[in-house]
Coordinates of C-alpha atoms and ligand atoms in Angstrom, one line a residue:
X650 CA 0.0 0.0 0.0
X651 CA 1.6 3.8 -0.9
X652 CA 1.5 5.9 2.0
X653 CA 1.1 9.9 1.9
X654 CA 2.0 12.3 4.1
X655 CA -0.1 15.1 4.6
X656 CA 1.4 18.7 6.1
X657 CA -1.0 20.6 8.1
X658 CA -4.3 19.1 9.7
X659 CA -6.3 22.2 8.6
X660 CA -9.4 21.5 6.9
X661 CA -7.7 21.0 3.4
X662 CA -5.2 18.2 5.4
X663 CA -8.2 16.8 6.9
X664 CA -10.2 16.5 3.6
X665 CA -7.1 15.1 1.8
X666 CA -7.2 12.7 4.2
X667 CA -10.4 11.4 4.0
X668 CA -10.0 11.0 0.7
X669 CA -6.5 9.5 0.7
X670 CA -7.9 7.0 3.4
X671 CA -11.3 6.5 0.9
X672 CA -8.8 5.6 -2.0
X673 CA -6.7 3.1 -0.4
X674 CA -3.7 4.6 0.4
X675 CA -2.2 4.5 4.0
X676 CA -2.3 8.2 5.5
X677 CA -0.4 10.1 7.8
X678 CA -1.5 13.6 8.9
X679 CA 1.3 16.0 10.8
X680 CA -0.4 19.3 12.7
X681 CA 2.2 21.8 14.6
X682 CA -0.5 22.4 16.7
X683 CA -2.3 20.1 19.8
X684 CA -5.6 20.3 17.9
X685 CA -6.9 20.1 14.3
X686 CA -8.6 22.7 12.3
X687 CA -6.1 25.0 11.7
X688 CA -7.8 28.6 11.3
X689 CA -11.2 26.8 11.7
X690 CA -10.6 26.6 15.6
X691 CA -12.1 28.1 18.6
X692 CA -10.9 28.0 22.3
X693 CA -12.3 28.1 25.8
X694 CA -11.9 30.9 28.1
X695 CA -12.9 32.1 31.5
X696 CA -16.4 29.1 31.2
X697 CA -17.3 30.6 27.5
X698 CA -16.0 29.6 23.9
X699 CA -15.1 31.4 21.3
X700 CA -15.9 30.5 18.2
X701 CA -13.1 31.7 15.6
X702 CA -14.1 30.9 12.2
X703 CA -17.4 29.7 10.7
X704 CA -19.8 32.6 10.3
X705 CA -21.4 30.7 7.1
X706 CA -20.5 27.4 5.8
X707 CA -21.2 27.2 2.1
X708 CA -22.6 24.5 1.0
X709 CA -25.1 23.7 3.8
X710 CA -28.7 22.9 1.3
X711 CA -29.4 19.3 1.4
X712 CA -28.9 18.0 -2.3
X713 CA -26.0 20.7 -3.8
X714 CA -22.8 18.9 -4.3
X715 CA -20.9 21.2 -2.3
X716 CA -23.3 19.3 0.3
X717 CA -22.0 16.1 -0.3
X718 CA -18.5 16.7 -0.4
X719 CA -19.0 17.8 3.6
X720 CA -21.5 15.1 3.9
X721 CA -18.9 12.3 3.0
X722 CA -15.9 14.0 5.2
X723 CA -18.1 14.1 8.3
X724 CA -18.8 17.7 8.5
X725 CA -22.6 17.3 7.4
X726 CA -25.1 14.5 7.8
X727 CA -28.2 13.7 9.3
X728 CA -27.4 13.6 12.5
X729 CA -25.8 17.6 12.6
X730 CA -28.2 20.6 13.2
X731 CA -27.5 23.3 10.8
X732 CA -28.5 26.6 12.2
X733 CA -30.0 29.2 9.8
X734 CA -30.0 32.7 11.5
X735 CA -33.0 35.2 9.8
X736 CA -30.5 37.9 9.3
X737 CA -27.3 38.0 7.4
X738 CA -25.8 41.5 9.1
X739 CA -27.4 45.3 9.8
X740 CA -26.2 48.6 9.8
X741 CA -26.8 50.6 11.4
X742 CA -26.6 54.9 11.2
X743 CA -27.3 58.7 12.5
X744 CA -29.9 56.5 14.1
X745 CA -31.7 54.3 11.3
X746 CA -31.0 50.5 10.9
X747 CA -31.1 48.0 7.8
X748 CA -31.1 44.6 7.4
X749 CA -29.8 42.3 4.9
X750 CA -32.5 39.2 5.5
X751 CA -32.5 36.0 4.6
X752 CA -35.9 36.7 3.1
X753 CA -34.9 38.5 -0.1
X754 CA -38.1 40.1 -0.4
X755 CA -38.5 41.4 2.7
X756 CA -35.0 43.2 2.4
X757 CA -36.0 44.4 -0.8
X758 CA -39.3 46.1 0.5
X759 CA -37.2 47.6 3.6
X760 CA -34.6 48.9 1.2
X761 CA -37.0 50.1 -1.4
X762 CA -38.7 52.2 2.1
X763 CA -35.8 53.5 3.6
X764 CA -34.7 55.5 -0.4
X765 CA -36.9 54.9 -3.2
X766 CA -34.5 57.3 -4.8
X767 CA -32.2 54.6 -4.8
X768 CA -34.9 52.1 -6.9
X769 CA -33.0 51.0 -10.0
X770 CA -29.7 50.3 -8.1
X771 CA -31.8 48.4 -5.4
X772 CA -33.7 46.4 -7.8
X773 CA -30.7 45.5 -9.5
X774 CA -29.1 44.8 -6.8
X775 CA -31.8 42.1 -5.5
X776 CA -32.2 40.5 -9.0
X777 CA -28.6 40.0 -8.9
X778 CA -28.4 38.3 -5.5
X779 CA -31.2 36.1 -6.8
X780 CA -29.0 35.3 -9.9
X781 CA -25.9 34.4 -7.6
X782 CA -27.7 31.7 -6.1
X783 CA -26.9 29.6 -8.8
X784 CA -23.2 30.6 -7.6
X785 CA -21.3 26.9 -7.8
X786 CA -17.7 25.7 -6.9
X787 CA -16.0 22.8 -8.8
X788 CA -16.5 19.7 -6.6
X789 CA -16.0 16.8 -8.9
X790 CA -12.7 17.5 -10.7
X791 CA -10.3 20.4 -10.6
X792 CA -10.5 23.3 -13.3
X793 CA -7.0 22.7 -15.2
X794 CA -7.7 18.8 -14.5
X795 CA -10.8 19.1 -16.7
X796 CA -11.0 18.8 -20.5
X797 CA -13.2 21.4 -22.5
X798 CA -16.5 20.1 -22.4
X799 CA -16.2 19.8 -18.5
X800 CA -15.5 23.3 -18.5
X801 CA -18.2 24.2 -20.5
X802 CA -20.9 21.8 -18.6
X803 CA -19.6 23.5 -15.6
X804 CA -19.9 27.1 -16.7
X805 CA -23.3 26.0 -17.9
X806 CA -24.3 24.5 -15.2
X807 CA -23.8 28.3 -12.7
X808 CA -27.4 29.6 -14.9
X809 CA -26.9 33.3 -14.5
X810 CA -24.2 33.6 -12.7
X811 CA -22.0 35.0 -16.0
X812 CA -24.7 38.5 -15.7
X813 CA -23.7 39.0 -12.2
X814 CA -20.2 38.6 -13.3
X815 CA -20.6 41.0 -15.9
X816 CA -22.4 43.2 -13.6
X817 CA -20.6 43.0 -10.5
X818 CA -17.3 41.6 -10.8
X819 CA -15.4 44.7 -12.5
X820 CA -16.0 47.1 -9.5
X821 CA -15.0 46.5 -6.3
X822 CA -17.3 46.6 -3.2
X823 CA -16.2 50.9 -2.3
X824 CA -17.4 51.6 -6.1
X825 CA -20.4 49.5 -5.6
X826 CA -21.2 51.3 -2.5
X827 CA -20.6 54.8 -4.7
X828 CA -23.9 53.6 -6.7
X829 CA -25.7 54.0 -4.2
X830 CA -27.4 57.7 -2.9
X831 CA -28.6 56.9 1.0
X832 CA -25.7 57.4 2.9
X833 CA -27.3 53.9 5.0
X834 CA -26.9 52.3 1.9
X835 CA -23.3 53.2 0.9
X836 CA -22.5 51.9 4.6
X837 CA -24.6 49.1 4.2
X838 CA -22.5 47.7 0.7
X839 CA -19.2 48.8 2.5
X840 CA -18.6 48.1 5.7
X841 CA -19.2 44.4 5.5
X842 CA -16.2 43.1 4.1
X843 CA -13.0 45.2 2.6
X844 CA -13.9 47.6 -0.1
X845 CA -10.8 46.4 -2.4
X846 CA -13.3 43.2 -2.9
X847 CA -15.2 43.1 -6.1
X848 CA -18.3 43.9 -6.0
X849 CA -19.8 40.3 -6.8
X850 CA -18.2 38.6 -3.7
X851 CA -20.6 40.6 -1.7
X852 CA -23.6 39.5 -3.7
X853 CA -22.6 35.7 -4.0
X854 CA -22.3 36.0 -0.2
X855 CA -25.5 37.2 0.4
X856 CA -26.6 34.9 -2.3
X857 CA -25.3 32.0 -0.6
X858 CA -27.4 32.9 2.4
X859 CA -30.5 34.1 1.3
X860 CA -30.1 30.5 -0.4
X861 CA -30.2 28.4 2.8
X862 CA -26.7 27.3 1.1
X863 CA -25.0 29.2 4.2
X864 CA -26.1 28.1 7.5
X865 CA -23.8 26.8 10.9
X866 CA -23.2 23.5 12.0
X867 CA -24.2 23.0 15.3
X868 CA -21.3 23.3 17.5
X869 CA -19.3 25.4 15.4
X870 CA -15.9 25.8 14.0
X871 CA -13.9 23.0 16.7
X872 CA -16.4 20.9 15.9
X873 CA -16.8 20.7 12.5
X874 CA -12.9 20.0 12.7
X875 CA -13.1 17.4 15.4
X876 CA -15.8 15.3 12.9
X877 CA -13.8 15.7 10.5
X878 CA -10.6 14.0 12.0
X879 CA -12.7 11.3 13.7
X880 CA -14.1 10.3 10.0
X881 CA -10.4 10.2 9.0
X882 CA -9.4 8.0 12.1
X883 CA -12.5 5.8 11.5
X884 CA -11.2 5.0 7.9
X885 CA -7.7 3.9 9.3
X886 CA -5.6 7.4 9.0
X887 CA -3.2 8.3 11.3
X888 CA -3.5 12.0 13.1
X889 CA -0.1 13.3 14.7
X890 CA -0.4 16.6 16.5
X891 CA 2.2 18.5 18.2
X892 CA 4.4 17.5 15.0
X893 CA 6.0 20.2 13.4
X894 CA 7.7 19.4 10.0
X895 CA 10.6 21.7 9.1
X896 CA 11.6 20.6 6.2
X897 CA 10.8 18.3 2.5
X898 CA 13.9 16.2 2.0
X899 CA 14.4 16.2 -2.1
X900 CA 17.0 12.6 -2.5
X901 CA 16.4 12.6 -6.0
X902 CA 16.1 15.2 -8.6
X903 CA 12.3 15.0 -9.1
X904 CA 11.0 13.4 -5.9
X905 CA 11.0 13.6 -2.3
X906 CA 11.9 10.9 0.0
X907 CA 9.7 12.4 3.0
X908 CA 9.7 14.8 5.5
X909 CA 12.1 16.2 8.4
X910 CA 10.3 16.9 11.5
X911 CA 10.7 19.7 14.1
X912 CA 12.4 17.3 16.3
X913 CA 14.9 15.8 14.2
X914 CA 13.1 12.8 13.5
X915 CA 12.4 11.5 9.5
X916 CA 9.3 10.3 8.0
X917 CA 9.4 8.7 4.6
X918 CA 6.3 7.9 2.0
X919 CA 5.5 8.0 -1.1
X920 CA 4.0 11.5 -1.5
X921 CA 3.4 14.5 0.2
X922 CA 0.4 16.8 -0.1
X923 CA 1.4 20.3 1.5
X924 CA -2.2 21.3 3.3
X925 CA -0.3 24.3 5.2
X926 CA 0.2 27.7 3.9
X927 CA 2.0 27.0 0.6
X928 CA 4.0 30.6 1.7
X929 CA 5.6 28.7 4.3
X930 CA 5.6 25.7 2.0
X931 CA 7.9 27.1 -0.5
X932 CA 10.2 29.7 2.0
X933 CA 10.1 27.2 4.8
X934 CA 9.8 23.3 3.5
X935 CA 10.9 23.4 -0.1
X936 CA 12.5 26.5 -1.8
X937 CA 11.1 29.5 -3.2
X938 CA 12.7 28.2 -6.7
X939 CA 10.2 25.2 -7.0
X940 CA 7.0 28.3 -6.8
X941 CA 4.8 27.7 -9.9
X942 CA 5.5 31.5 -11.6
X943 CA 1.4 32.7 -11.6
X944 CA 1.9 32.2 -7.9
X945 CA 5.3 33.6 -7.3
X946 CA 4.4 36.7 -9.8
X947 CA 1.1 37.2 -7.3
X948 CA 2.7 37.1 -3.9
X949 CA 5.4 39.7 -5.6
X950 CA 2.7 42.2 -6.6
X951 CA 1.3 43.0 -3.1
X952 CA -0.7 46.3 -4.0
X953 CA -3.0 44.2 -6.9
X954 CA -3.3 40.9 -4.6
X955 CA -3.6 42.4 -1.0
X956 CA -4.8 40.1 2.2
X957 CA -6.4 40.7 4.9
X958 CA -6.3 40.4 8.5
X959 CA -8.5 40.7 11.6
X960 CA -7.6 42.2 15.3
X961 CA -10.7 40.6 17.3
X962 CA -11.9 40.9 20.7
X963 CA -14.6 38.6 22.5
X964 CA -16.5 39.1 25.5
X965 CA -18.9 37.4 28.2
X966 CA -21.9 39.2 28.3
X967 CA -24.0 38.3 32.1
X968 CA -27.2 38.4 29.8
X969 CA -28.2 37.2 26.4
X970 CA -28.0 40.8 24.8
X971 CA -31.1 40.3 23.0
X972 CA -31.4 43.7 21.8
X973 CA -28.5 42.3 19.4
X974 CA -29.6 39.6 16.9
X975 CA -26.7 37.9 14.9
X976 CA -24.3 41.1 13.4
X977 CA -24.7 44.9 13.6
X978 CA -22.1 47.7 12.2
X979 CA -22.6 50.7 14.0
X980 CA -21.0 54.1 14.1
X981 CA -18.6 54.6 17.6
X982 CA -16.3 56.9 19.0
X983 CA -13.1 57.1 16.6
X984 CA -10.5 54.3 17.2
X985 CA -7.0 53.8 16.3
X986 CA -6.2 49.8 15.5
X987 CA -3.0 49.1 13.9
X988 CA -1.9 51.7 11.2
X989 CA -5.7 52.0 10.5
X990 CA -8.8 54.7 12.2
X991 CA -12.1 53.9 11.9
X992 CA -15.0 55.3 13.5
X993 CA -17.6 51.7 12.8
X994 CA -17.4 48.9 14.5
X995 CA -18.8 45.4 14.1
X996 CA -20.5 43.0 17.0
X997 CA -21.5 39.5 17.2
X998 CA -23.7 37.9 19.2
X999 CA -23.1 34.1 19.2
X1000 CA -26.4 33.1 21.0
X1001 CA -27.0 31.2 18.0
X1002 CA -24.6 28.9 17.9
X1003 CA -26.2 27.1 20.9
X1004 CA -26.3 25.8 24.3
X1005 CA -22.5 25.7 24.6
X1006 CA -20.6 28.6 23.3
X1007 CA -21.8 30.3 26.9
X1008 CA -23.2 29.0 30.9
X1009 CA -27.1 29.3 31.0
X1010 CA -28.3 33.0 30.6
X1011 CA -24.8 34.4 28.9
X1012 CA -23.6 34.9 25.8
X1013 CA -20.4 35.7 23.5
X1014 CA -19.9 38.8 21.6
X1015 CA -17.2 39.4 19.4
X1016 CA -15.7 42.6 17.5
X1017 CA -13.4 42.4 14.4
X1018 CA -11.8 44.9 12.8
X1019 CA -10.1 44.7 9.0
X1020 CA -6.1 44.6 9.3
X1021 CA -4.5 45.3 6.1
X1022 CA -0.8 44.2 5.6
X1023 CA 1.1 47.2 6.9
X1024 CA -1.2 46.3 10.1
X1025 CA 0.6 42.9 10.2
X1026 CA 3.6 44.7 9.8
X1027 CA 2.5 47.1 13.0
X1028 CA 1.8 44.0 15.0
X1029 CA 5.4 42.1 13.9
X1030 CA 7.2 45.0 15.0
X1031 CA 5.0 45.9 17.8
X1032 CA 5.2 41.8 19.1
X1033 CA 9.2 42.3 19.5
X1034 CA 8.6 43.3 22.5
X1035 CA 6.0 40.9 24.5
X1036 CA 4.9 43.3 27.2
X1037 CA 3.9 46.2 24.8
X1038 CA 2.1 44.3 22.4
X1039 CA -0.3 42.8 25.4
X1040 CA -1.1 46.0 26.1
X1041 CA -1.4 47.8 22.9
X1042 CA -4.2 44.7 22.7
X1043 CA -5.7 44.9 26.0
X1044 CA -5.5 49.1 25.8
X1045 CA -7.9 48.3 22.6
X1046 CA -10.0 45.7 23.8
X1047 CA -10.7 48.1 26.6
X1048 CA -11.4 51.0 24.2
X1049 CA -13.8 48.6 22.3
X1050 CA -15.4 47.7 25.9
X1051 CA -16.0 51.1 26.3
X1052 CA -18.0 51.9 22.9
X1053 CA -20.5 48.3 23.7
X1054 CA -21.1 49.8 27.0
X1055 CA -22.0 53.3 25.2
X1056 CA -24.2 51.6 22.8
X1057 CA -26.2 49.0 25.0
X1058 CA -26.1 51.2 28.5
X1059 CA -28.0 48.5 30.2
X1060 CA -25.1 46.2 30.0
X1061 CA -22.4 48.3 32.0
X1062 CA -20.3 46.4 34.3
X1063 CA -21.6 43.3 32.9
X1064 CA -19.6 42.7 29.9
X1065 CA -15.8 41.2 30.2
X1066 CA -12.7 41.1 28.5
X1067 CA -12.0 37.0 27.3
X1068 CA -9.6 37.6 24.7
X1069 CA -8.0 39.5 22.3
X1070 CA -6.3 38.3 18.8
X1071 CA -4.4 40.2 16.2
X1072 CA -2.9 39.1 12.2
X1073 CA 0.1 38.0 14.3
X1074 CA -2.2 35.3 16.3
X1075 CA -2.6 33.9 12.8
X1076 CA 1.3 33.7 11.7
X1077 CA 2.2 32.2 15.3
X1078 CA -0.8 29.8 14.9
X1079 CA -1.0 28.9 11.8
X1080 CA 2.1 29.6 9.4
X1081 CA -0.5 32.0 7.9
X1082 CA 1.2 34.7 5.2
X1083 CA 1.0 37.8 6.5
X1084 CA -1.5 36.6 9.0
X1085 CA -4.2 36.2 6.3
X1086 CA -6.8 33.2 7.4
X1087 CA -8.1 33.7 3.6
X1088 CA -6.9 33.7 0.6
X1089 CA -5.6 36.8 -1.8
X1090 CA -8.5 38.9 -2.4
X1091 CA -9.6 39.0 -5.9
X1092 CA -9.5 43.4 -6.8
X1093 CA -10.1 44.9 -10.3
X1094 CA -6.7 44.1 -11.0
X1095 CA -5.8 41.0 -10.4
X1096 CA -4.7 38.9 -12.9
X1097 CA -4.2 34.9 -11.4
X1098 CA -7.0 33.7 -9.0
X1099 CA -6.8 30.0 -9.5
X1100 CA -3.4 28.4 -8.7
X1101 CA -2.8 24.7 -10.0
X1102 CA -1.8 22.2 -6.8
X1103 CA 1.4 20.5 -9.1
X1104 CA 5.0 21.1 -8.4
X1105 CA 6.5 21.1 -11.8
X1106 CA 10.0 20.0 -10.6
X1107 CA 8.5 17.7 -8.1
X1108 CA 6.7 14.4 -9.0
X1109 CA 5.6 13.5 -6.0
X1110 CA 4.8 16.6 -3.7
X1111 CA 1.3 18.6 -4.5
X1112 CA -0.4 21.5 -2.9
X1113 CA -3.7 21.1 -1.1
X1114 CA -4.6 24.5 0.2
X1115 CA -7.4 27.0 0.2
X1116 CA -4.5 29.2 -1.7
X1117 CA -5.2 27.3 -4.8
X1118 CA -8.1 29.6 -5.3
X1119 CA -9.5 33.2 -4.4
X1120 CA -10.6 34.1 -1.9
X1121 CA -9.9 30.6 -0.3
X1122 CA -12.7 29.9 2.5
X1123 CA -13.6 26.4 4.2
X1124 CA -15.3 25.2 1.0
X1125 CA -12.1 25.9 -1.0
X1126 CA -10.1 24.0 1.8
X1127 CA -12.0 21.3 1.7
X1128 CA -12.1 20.8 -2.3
X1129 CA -8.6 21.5 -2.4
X1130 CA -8.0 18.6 -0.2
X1131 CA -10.0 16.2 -2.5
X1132 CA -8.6 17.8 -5.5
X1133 CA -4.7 16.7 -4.0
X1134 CA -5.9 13.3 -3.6
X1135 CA -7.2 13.2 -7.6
X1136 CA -3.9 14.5 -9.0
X1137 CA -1.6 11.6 -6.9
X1138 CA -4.4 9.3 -8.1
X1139 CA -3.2 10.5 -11.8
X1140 CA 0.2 10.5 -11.2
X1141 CA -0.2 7.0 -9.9
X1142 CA -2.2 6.3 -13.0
X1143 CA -5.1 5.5 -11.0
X1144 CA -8.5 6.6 -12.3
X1145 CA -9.8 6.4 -8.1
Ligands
LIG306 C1 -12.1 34.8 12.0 C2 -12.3 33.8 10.9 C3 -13.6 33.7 10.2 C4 -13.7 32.9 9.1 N1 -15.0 32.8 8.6 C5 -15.2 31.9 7.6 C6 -16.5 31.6 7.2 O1 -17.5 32.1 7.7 N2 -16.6 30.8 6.1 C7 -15.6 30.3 5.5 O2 -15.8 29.5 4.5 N3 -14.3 30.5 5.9 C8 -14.1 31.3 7.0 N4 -12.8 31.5 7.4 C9 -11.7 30.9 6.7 C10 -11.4 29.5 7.0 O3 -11.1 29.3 8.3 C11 -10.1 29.0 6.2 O4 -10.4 29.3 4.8 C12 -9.8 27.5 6.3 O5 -9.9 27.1 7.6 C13 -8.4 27.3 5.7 O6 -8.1 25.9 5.7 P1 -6.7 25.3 5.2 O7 -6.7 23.9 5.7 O8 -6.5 25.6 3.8 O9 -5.6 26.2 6.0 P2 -5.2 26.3 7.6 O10 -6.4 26.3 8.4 O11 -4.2 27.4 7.7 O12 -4.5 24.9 7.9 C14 -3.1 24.7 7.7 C15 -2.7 23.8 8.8 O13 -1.3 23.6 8.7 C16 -0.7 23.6 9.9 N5 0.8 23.8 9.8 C17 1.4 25.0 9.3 N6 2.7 24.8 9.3 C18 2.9 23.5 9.7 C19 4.1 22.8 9.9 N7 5.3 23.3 9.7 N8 4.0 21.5 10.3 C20 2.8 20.9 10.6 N9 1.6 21.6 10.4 C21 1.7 22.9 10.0 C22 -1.4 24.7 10.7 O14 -1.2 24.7 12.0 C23 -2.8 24.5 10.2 O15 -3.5 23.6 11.1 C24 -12.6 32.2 8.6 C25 -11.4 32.3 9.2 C26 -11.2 33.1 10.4 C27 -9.9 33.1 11.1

């Protein structure tokens, strides 16, 4: 039997896995860290959890294929709960609040009430959404692994997604928001996600949602990681955490005899799927010189392929904060986070995700604030020195504190600090390139946003990452993983 190793027990190396394990080969799975998931993680303090990752999981509708690719790794099935909140996020401002809901219509009518001077943008705006529910993701076979009439069945098969495209995908998210007269409006399109987006990743978002393709596994992010690696252990794969690999031994000139771990100690196998950040793949494990060029030219042109970051902060709320359903953007008192000023802030309440992420009659709420890369750069620097950057961070979650209390007055002196988390969290964590737990962000100008998993000096080594394709996401992770799997399968002339 051929053994693989698999780098990283993210949810790529998980996936990858699975399948490795599903087509006969004998699997080994190395994770720095003490538990799987990678960046879809979340961790206990003070008696509450924080959930760190899924705020919609794509592919949650019964019957899509995107479905049954987490139905067959463990993540989705019968026996899980997916929970399906009524709103996707408000905004709110000088005093008037809107809501993107997952009832289309109704958003429509509320939108169409609030500035019927904004009609024809609105309109075109919902019709579009509607059209981006046909929004689909390669599941079956890889997009440079398929021949021209898969490409075309696939393209086919996305209905009107080509008009939204058209539409939407050659502004970004700030111009979309320029469209727009109500100044509720403009905040409404931009404050969501980074303005450098285009447009259409907003509405294929929403799309997803107002779909029922977007919903939350009960239990959240941990979770959905822990199914995953007891699906791979129940097929006979082998999970080792706390196992850092440092480096890909090359003995031949094509091929790689195995892997070098942290502590000294060599693995061999047959072939190596890379499931961590193929960044630190390349500087770290291999060498920069065995970078595929698209990818190499795209991590050296930072200003058209930028990432993005987060600094969060979560709290225990003594209450269930009612007054704050799922996620509201609100204007605050001006703060300074990073390199960056901003005077909006998001919050979370994580009721939703059920019985567990708080003790009975409490809740979670979390802030996050967009970190661009010369924020990562801040924190780096800033980190150098362990004392200042703890409290730079707590001096901010404080700061934050103090806006929640000014907004919901009723809940002074019963909100605390659990923890706060910055782009450098990420890079400690995860090996994550300049603390980006996403992929590169697709702008007007960017020229590469599929990445192919081969090594064309290597034979046997192959990417499995949500890299491979913009903007990455736990979908993309999860296909990539399968995807690894099918081009070792070729290699090993194997049709499965
Ligand atoms: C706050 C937040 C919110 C998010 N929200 C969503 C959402 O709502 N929906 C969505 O689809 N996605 C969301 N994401 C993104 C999602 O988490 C990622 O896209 C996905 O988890 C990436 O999976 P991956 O396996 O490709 O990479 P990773 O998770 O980075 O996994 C790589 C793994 O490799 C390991 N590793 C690195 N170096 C080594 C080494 N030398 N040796 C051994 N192991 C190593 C890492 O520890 C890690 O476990 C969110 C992420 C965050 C942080």
């Amino acid at each position: 039997m051929k053994k693989i190793i698999i780098i990283g027990g993210g949810i790529a190396g998980l996936s990858a896995g699975i399948y490795a394990q599903q087509a006969g080969f004998e699997t080994e799975i190395y994770e720095k860290n003490s538990v799987v998931g990678g960046q879809c993680t979340g961790w206990n303090r003070k008696g509450y959890f924080i959930d760190n990752c899924v705020h919609w999981l794509t592919g949650t509708k019964e019957g899509t294929d995107l479905y049954k690719t987490w139905e067959n790794v463990g993540v989705l099935g019968d026996d899980v709960t997916v929970l399906q909140p009524d709103a996707f996020y408000s905004v709110e401002l000088d005093g008037e609040t809107i809501t993107l809901w997952k009832d289309l219509d109704r958003t429509e009518k509320e939108l169409l009430a609030l500035s019927p001077e904004d009609k024809k943008e609105i309109k075109k705006f919902i019709a579009n959404v509607r059209m981006a529910e046909s929004m689909k993701m390669p599941t079956e076979k890889a997009m440079d692994m398929m021949n021209i009439f898969e490409i075309m069945k696939f393209g086919l098969s996305m209905g009107d997604m080509g008009k939204v495209i058209k539409e939407y995908g050659r502004i970004n998210v700030g111009e979309l928001s320029e469209r727009f007269k109500h100044p509720l409006l403009k905040a409404m399109i931009e404050t969501f996600m980074a303005k450098e987006y285009l447009a259409y990743s907003l509405l294929v978002s929403y799309a997803t949602f107002t779909s029922g393709n977007g919903g939350i596994p009960e239990g959240g992010s941990r979770v959905m990681a822990l199914r995953m690696q007891q699906r791979f252990e129940d097929l006979g794969g082998k999970v080792y955490t706390n196992t850092g690999v440092s480096q890909i031994n090359i003995d031949q000139l094509r091929s790689a005899a195995g892997i070098e771990l942290a502590d000294g100690r060599l693995v061999t196998g047959d072939y190596i799927i890379c499931a961590c950040d193929p960044d630190f793949t390349f500087q770290q494990l291999l060498n920069v010189s065995y970078m595929d060029k698209k990818l190499k030219a795209v991590y050296d042109d930072r200003k058209n392929n930028p990432v993005i970051s987060s600094f969060h902060v979560a709290f225990g709320v003594d209450g269930m904060l009612e007054e704050l359903t799922e996620t509201l953007l609100f204007e605050c008192e001006s703060l300074e986070i990073g390199t960056q000023t901003t005077n909006r802030m998001s919050l979370k309440n994580y009721a939703t995700y059920g019985p567990n992420i708080a003790p009975p009659g409490k809740t979670v709420i979390q802030s996050q604030f967009i970190q661009y890369e010369q924020d990562y750069d801040y924190w780096v620097n800033l980190a150098e020195n362990k004392s200042e950057y703890e409290a730079k961070k707590m001096a901010i979650a404080n700061e934050v504190l103090q806006r929640i209390e000014a907004k919901f007055p009723a809940y002074q002196g019963k909100i605390e600090i659990l923890d706060t988390w910055t782009p450098m969290t990420y890079h400690r964590y995860c090996n994550a390139y300049h603390g980006a737990y996403m992929s590169f962000i697709s702008t007007i100008s960017s020229q590469t946003t599929m990445f192919s998993g081969n090594i064309k000096a290597l034979d046997n080594v192959v990417l499995g990452s949500q890299w491979q394709m913009n903007p990455g996401g736990l979908p993309t992770a999860v296909i990539m993983g399968k995807f690894a799997v099918q081009r070792i399968l070729k290699k090993d002339k194997r049709k499965r």
